[in-house]
PDB file of C-alpha atoms in Angstrom:
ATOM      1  CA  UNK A  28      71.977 -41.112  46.084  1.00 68.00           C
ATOM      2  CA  UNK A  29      68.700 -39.312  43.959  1.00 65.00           C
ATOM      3  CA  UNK A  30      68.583 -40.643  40.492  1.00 90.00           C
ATOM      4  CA  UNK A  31      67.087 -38.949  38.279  1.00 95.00           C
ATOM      5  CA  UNK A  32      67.239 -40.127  34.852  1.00 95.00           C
ATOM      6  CA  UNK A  33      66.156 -39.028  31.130  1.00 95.00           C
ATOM      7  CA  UNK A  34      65.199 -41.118  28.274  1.00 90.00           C
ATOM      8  CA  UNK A  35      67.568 -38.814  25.741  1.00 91.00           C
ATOM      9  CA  UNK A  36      70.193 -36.855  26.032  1.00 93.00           C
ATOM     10  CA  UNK A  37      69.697 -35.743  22.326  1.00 95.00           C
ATOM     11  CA  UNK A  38      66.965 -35.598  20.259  1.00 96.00           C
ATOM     12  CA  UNK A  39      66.108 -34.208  16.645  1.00 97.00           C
ATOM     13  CA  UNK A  40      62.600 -34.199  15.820  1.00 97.00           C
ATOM     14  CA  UNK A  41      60.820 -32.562  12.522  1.00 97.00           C
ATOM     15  CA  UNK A  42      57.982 -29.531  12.960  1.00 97.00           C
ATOM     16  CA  UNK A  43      54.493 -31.225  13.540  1.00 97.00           C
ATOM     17  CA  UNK A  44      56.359 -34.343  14.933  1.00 97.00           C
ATOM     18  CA  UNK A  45      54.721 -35.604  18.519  1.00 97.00           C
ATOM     19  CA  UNK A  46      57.815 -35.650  20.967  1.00 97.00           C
ATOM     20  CA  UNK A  47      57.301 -37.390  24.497  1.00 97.00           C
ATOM     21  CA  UNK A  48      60.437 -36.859  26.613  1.00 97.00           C
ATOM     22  CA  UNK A  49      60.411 -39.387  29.828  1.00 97.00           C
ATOM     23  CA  UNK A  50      61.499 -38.892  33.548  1.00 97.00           C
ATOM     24  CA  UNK A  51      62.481 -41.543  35.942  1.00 97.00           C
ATOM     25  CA  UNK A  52      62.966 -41.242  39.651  1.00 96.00           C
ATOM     26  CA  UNK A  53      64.433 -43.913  42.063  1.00 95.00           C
ATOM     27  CA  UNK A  54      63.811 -42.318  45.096  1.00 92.00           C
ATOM     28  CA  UNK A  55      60.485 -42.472  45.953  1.00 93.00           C
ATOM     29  CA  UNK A  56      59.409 -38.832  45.453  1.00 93.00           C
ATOM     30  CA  UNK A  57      56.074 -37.045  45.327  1.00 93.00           C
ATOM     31  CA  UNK A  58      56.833 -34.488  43.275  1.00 93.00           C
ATOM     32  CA  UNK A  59      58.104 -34.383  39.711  1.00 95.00           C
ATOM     33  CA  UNK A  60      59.110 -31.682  37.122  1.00 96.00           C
ATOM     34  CA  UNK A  61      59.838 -30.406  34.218  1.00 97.00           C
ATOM     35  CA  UNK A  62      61.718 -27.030  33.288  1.00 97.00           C
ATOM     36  CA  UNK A  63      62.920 -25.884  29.898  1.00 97.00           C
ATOM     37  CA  UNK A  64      66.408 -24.045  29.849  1.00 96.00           C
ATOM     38  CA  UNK A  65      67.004 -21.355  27.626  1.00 93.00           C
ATOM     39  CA  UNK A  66      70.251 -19.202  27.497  1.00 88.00           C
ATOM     40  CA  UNK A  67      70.137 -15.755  29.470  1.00 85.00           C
ATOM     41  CA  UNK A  68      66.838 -16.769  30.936  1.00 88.00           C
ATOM     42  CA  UNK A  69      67.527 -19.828  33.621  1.00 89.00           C
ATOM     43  CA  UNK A  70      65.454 -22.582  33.943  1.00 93.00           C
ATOM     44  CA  UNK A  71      61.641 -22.133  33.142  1.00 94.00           C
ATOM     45  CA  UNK A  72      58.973 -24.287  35.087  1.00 95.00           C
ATOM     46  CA  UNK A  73      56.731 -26.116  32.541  1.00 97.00           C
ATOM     47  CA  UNK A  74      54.627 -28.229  34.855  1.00 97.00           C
ATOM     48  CA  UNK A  75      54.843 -29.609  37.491  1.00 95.00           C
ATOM     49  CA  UNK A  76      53.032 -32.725  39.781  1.00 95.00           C
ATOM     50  CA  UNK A  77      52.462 -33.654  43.258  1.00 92.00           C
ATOM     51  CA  UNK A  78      50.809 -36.921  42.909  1.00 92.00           C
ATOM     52  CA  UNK A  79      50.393 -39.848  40.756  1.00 94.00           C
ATOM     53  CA  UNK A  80      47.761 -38.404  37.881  1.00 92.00           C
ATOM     54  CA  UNK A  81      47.951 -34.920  39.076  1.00 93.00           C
ATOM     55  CA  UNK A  82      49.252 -32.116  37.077  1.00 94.00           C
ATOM     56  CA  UNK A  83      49.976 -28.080  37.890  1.00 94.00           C
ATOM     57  CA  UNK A  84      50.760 -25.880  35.150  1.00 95.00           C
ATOM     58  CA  UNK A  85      53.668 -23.676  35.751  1.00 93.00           C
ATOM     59  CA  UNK A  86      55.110 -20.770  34.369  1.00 92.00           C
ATOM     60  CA  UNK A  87      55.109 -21.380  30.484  1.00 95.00           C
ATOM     61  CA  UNK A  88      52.979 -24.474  29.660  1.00 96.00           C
ATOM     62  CA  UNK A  89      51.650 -23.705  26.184  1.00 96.00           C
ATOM     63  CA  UNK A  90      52.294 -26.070  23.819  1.00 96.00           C
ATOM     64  CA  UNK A  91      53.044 -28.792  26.397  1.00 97.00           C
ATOM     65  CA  UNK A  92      51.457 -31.652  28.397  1.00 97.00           C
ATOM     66  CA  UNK A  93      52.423 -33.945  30.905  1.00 97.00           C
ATOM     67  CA  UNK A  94      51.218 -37.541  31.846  1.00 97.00           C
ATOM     68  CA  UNK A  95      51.678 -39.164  35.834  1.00 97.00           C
ATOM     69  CA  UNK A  96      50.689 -42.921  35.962  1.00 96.00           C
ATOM     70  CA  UNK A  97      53.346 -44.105  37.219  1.00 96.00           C
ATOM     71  CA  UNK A  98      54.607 -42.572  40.907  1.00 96.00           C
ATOM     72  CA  UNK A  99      58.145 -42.365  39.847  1.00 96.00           C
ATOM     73  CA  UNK A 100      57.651 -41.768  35.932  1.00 97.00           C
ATOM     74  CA  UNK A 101      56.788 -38.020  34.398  1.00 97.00           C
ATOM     75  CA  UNK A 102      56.520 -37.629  30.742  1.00 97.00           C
ATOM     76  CA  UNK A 103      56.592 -34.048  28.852  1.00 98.00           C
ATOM     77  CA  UNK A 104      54.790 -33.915  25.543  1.00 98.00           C
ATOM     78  CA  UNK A 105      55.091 -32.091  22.996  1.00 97.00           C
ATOM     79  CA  UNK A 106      51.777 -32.575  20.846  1.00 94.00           C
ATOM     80  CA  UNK A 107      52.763 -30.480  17.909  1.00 96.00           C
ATOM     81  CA  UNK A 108      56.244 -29.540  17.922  1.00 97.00           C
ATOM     82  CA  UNK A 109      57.475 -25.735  16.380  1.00 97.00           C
ATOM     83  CA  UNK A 110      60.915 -24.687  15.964  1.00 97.00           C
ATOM     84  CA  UNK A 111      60.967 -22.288  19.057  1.00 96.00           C
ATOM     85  CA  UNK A 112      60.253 -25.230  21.210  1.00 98.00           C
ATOM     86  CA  UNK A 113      64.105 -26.222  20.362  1.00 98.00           C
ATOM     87  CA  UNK A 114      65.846 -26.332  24.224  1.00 97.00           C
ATOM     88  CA  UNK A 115      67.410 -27.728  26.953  1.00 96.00           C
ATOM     89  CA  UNK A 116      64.369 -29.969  28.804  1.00 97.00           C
ATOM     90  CA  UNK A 117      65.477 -30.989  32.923  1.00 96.00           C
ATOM     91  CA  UNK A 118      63.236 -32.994  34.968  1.00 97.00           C
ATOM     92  CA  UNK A 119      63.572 -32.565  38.772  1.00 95.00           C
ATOM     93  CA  UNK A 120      62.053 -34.482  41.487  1.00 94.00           C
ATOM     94  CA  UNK A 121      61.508 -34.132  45.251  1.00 92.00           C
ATOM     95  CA  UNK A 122      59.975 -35.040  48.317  1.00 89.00           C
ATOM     96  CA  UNK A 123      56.684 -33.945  49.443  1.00 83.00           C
ATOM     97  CA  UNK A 124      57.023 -30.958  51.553  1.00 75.00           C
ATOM     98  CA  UNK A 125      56.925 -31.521  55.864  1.00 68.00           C
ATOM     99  CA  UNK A 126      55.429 -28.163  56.102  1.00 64.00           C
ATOM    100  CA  UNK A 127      58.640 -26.943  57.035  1.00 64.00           C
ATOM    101  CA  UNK A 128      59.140 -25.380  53.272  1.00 67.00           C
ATOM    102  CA  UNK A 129      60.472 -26.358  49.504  1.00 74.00           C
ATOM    103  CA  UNK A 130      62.248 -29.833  49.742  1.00 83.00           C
ATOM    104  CA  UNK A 131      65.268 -29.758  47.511  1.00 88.00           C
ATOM    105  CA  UNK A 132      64.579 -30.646  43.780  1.00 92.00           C
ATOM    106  CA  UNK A 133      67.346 -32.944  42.135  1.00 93.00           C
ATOM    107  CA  UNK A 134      67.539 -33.152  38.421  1.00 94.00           C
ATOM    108  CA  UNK A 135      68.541 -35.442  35.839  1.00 94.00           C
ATOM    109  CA  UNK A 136      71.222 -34.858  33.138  1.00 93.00           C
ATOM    110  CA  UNK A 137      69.032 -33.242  30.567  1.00 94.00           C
ATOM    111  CA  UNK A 138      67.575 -33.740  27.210  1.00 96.00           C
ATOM    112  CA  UNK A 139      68.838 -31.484  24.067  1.00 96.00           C
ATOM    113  CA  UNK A 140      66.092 -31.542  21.957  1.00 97.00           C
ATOM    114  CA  UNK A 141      66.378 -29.962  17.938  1.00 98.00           C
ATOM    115  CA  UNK A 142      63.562 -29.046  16.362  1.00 97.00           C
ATOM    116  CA  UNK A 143      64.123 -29.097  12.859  1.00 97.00           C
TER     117      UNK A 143
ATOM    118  CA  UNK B  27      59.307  -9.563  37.462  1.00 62.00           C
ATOM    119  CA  UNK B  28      62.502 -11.295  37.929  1.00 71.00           C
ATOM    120  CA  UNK B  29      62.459 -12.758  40.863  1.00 92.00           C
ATOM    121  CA  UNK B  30      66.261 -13.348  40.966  1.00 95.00           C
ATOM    122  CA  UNK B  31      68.726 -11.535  39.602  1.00 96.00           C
ATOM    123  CA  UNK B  32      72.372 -12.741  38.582  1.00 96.00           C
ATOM    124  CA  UNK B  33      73.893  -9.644  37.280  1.00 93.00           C
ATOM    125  CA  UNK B  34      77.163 -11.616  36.349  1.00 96.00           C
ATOM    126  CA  UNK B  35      76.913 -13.310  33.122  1.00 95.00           C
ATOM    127  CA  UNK B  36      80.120 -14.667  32.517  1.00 96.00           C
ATOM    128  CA  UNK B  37      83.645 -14.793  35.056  1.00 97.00           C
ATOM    129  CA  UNK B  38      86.831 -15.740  33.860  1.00 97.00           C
ATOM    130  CA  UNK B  39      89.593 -16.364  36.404  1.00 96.00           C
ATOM    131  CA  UNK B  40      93.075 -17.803  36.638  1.00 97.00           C
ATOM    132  CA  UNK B  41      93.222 -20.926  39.252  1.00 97.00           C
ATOM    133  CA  UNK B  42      93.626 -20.525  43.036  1.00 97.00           C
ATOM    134  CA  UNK B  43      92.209 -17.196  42.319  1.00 97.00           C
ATOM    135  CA  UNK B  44      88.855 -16.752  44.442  1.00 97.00           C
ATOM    136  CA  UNK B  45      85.561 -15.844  43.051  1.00 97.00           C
ATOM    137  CA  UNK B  46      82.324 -13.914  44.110  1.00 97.00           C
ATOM    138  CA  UNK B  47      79.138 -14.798  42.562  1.00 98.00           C
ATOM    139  CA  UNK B  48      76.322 -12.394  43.240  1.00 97.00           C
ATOM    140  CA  UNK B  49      72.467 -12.682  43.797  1.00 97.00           C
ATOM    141  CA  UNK B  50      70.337 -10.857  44.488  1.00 97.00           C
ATOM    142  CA  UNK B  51      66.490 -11.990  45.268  1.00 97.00           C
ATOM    143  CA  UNK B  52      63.310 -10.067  45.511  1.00 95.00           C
ATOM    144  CA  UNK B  53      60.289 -11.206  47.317  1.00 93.00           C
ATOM    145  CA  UNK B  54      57.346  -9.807  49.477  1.00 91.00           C
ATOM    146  CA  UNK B  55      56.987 -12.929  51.846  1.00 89.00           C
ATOM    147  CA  UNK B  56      58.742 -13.564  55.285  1.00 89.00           C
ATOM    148  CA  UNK B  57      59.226 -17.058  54.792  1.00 89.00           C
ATOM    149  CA  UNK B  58      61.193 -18.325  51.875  1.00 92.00           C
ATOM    150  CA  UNK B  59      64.072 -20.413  50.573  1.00 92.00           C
ATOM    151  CA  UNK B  60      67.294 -19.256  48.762  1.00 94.00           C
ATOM    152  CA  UNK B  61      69.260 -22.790  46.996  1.00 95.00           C
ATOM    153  CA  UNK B  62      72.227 -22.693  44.573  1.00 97.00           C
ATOM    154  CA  UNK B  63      72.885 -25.258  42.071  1.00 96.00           C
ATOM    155  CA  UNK B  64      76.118 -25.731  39.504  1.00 97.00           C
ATOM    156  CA  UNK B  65      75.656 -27.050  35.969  1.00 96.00           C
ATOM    157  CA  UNK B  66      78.375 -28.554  35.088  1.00 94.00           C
ATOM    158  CA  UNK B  67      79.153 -28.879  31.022  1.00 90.00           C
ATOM    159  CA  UNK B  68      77.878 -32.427  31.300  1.00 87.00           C
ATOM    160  CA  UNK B  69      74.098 -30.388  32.202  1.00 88.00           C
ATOM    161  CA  UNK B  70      73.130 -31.862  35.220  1.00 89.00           C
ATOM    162  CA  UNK B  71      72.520 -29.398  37.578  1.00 93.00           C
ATOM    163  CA  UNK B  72      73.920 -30.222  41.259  1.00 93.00           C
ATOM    164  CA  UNK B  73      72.233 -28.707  44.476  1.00 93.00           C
ATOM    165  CA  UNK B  74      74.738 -27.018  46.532  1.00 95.00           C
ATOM    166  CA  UNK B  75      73.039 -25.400  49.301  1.00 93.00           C
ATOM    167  CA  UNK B  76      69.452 -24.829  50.841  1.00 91.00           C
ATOM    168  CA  UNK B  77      68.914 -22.022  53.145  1.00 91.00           C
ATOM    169  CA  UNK B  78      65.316 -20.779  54.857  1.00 89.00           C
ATOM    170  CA  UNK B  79      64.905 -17.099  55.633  1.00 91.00           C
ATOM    171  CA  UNK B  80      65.254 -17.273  59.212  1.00 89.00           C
ATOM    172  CA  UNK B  81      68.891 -18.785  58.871  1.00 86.00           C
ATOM    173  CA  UNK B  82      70.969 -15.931  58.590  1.00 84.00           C
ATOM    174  CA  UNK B  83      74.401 -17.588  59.486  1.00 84.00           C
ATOM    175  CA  UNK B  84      76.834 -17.524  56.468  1.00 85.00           C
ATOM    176  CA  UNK B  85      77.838 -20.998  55.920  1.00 87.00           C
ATOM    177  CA  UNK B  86      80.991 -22.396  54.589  1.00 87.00           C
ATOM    178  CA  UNK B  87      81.281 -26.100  53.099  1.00 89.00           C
ATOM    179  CA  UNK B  88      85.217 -26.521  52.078  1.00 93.00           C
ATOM    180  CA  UNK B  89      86.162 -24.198  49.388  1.00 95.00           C
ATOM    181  CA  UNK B  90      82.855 -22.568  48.778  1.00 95.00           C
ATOM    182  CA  UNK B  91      80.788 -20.275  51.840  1.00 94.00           C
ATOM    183  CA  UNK B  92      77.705 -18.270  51.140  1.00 95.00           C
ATOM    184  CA  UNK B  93      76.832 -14.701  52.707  1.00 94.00           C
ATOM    185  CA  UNK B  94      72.931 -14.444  53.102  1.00 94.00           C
ATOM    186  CA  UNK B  95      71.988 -10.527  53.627  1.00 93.00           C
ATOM    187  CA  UNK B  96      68.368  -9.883  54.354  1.00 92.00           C
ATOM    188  CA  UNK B  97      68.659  -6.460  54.741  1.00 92.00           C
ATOM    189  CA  UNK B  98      70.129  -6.379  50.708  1.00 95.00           C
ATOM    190  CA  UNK B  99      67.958  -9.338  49.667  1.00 95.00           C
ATOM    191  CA  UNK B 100      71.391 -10.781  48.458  1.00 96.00           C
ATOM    192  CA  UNK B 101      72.386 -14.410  48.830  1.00 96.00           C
ATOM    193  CA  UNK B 102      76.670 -14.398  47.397  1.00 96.00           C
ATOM    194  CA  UNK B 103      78.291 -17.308  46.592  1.00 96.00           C
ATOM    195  CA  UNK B 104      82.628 -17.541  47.255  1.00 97.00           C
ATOM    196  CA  UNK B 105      84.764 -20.375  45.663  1.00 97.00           C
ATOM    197  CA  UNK B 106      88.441 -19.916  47.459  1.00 96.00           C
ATOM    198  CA  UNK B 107      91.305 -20.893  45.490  1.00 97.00           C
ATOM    199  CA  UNK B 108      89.394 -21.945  42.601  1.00 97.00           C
ATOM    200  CA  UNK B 109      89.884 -24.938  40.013  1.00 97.00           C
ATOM    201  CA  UNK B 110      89.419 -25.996  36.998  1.00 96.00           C
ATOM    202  CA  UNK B 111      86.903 -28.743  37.875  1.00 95.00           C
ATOM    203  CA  UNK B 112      84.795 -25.309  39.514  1.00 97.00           C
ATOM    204  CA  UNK B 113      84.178 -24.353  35.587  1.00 97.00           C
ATOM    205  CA  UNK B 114      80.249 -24.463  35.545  1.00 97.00           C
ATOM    206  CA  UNK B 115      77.730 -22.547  34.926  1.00 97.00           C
ATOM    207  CA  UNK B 116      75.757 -21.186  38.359  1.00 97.00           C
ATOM    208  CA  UNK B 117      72.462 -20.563  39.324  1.00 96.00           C
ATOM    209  CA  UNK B 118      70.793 -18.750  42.178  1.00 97.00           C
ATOM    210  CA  UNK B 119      66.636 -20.019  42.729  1.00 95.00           C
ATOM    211  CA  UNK B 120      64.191 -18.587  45.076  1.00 94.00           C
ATOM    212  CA  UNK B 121      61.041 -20.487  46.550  1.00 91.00           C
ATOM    213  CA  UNK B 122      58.350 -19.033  47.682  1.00 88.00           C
ATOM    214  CA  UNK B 123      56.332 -22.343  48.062  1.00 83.00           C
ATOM    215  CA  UNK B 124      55.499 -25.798  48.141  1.00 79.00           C
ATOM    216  CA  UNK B 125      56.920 -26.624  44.682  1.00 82.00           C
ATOM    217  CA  UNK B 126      58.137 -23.536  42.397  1.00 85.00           C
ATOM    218  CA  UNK B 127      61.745 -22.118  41.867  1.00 90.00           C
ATOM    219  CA  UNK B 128      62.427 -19.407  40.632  1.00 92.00           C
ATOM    220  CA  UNK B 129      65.951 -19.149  38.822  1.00 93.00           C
ATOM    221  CA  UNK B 130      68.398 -16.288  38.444  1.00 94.00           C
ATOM    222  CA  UNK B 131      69.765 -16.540  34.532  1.00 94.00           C
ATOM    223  CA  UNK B 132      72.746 -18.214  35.525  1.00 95.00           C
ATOM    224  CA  UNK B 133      76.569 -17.201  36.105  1.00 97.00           C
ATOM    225  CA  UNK B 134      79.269 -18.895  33.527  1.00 97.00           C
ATOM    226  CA  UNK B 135      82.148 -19.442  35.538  1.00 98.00           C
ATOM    227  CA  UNK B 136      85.701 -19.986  33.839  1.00 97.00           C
ATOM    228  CA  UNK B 137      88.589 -21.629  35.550  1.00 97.00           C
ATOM    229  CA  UNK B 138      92.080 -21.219  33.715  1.00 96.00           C
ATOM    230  CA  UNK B 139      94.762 -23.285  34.404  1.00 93.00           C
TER     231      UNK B 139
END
């Protein structure tokens, strides 16, 4: 079975505070990421990587950063963090595409992180 | 743009009743890939099903089945005789390529005993 597991479920962190939310993956995959979930608007792609110490910014990745040194670790950071940044943060991992199109992503359980 | 639309927000239904979840996709390539997932209350979401553009066939796994229409960019998802456990919220992704999905907003599904 993919395991993909979080370092929080919950978290409450102050305005200005630096937040670094952590991703493991046992299975071996290439690619990692991480999507914010917000209600009435799905899942949001934040970044994304393919490779150990490489990074693609997805579709809202202002305010955020992401570090890859590890090939199954990927951590989200938030370098400044404002009350709107308050959500439900899911990593996902997967194997590298075969050319034959997306490989599934598999996620982990979820952080709830409170901005206060 | 959204990419995927989920025009249900929220179904309520008795048990054993079945339910219809509809989505609807939109995309200008040839090649792509349509996946649902369920999200549980305890968050994690859970892949269901994977399907590529050139697959048609509606596909049945026990008590769910999924109709993919091309022709109506639609990609429904059926629980029969629904339970309680089924209670979860739903989402409908497209990809495009390599790496991004894009999600539908989600369908709340209610079972009632």
């Amino acid at each position: 079975d993919v395991k993909v597991t979080q370092s929080s479920r919950y978290l409450v962190k102050r305005t200005g505070e630096k937040v670094f939310l952590e991703c493991v993956q046992d299975m071996d995959h290439e690619n990692m990421f991480w999507y914010r979930q917000d209600p009435g608007l799905g899942l949001r792609l934040i970044y994304f990587s393919y490779d150990v110490k490489m990074k693609e910014k997805g579709d809202i990745p202002e305010g955020y950063s992401v570090s890859r040194e590890k090939k199954e670790r990927f951590s989200l950071i938030l370098e400044s963090a404002s009350t709107n940044q308050t959500s439900m943060y899911l990593c996902a991992s997967s194997r590298r595409t075969a050319g034959l199109g997306q490989e599934t992503q598999y996620f982990g359980p979820g952080t709830r992180l409170l901005v206060l | 743009a959204q990419k995927v639309t989920q025009a249900q927000t929220e179904i309520s239904v008795v048990e054993k009743e079945d339910v219809t979840l509809d989505c609807v996709y939109e995309t200008r390539d040839t090649t792509y890939y349509l996946f649902w997932y369920k999200q549980p209350p305890s968050g994690e979401l859970v892949f269901l099903i994977r399907r590529n553009s050139f697959d048609e066939q509606n596909e049945i796994s026990g008590r769910y089945s999924w109709n993919f229409q091309k022709s109506t960019s639609s990609f429904n998802f059926t629980i029969t005789a629904s339970q309680v456990v089924d209670s979860a919220v739903y989402f409908c992704a497209l990809s495009e390529d390599d790496y991004k999905l894009s999600f539908g907003a989600g369908t709340t599904v209610t079972v009632r005993a």
